[in-house]
Structures are given as C-alpha cells and as structure tokens.
Amino acid sequence: MNISLLSRHQNLVSLIAACLSLSVSLSFGLGQLKDWQEISWLDILGEGSIALLSLFWLFFILISRPPGRVTTGLVLGLSCFMFSALLDLFDEFVHYQAAAAGLSLIESIPAGIGMLIMSYALWHWHQEQLALNRQLCRREANTREHGQIDFITQLYRADYMRGQIDMQLRTKDDSPFSIMMLDIDNFDRFNRQFGPQEGDRLLREISELILMNLRTTDLACRYAGDRFILLLPGTDLTLANELAQDIRQAISHLAFKPYEQASPIFHSMTIATEAARTGDAVDSIISRVNRRLDDSKQHA
C-alpha cells in the first residue's frame, strides 16, 4: 500500500469528508431518532455494508492511483454512490418530519448520477489499461499474476518464466524459440562497495534497459540475484545471439552513478543462449543455459 499517495489527493479526500458530513447532517438534522424497537437491524447490516464497502473502495482508489481524470471520475462517482448509501442507511435510524419527507424519496438520485460518472471514468480507465498493456507486454506474457512479481525489478520471477516456457514447449507448431540468461559481472563487489540499496537501483536500471532492447513478443524475468532470464519466441540460436550482442552493448554504455558520486561506473554482462530441442522439458533447457552461463563466467 502506498499511503503517501493520499497527500496528493487532498481535494478528493475533502470531497469524501464533505459527503460523509452532509449525509450525517441531513439525516440527523432533519429527522428524529426512532425507538430501538422500530429499527430493522437486518436492513442496517445490509445497507451499512454497502456504505462501508464504498468507503473501503474509495480508500484503495486513493492509495493505488496518482491524480488524474480517471482517478477523479472514479472517486466522484463512488462518492455520489456512497452518499446515497449513507442516506439509505441513516433513514433506518430516523423518522423524517413532513418538511423533510422528500429526502427519503430522492436518496437514490445521487447513486444514479454516480453510476453515470463512474461509467465515464471506467471507459477512460479502459483506454488507460490498453496503453499500459502495450507497455507491459515485455514484462508479462499470457497471464497476469501480481503475486509473482519481483519487488526490486518489477519483473516477474523465475516461476512465472517456467510456466511460460512450459506453454511454449506444449504448443503444437514447430516454431523455434530460445532462452537467454544474463548475469551482471562483479555485482557482488559492487554491492559490497556501494551497499545493497545502490545494488537494487542498479538492478532496476539494468532491467529497464533490457526491456528497451527486447521485441514486443519477448519476455524478461528476474531469475535470481543479479541473473535475468529471457524467453524469445520464434527465435533460433543465431538470432538469439544477435539479440544478446545488442543487449550486451547497451548495458556496456549504461553510465550508472552511485549515490553522491560524480563519476559513472560502467558494467558488463555475461550472456548465454540456448535453443529449445525436441523432447525438451522446462528444467532441461534452463539447466543447459545455466551451465553455459556458468562456464562463460569461469572462462571470462
């Protein structure tokens, strides 16, 4: 949860607070409390849960999204819906005087307006998701499992890659695919010299640079530590080696500047590639590329 985002939504938080205050003021200011025997606690449970969940959803929107048109529309629409839900809840506690009897008749109107606003916001959210999906295509493949995302690099972890390789192996066509594994040279020494926080920042920047050099059909995941694994569908070993050279060259030009250090540090990567073979299993192809990478590091 990113609670710090709340500070960027002060106007929307004020709007939600105003809806809460107005619903309480209207209901209890214009009505008289019922006797306890007149109150339907079952209705209160149902209507109260709707109001509470609306507030719960609002909270998660505010801590999940930056300011913008979609966020404003979602909050405004849901606030209208919550306002109606609160009026519906509070009239279980009060009798309205004749002059305020109309309040119970119009309590559903804000909910309808809110649904229209939310529908408009959700359409824009859909357009936003299409754009995000285009950006995510090299971070994920056929399934989206947020529980498998690596916290540091925001790439998927090795288990996700295993599932995607397995899907490639199970396809009925004969199109080739290759696996690439990459390891940052001397990363342990860098971590000891500059600390794990700078090491994590280096991993994030290198992962972004790897993504920039992939095609839209490729997939990059963090394998372990400073090691990355790439899935290259429709790619034979010759083309995979050409892509590896492009990535190696891009990484070598990354001028990484550790905290409070003016001069940049340049890094290199050891890279190994393997093409899928007939009868391969997930573990066999990953083991081959792992061994090839370890051999390359030993003979470097």
mmCIF file of C-alpha atoms in Angstrom, residues 27 35 78 86 101 115 127 139 173 293:
data_model
loop_
_atom_site.group_PDB
_atom_site.id
_atom_site.type_symbol
_atom_site.label_atom_id
_atom_site.label_comp_id
_atom_site.label_asym_id
_atom_site.label_seq_id
_atom_site.Cartn_x
_atom_site.Cartn_y
_atom_site.Cartn_z
ATOM 1 C CA SER A 27 -30.312 12.704 8.096
ATOM 2 C CA ASP A 35 -37.221 3.941 19.121
ATOM 3 C CA LEU A 78 -18.253 6.435 -5.996
ATOM 4 C CA LEU A 86 -25.409 6.580 3.723
ATOM 5 C CA ALA A 101 -40.022 13.680 3.871
ATOM 6 C CA MET A 115 -23.025 5.394 -11.748
ATOM 7 C CA GLN A 127 -8.270 3.223 -22.580
ATOM 8 C CA ARG A 139 7.173 -7.845 -18.712
ATOM 9 C CA ASP A 173 3.579 -25.867 -34.077
ATOM 10 C CA LEU A 293 26.410 -19.127 -18.444
#
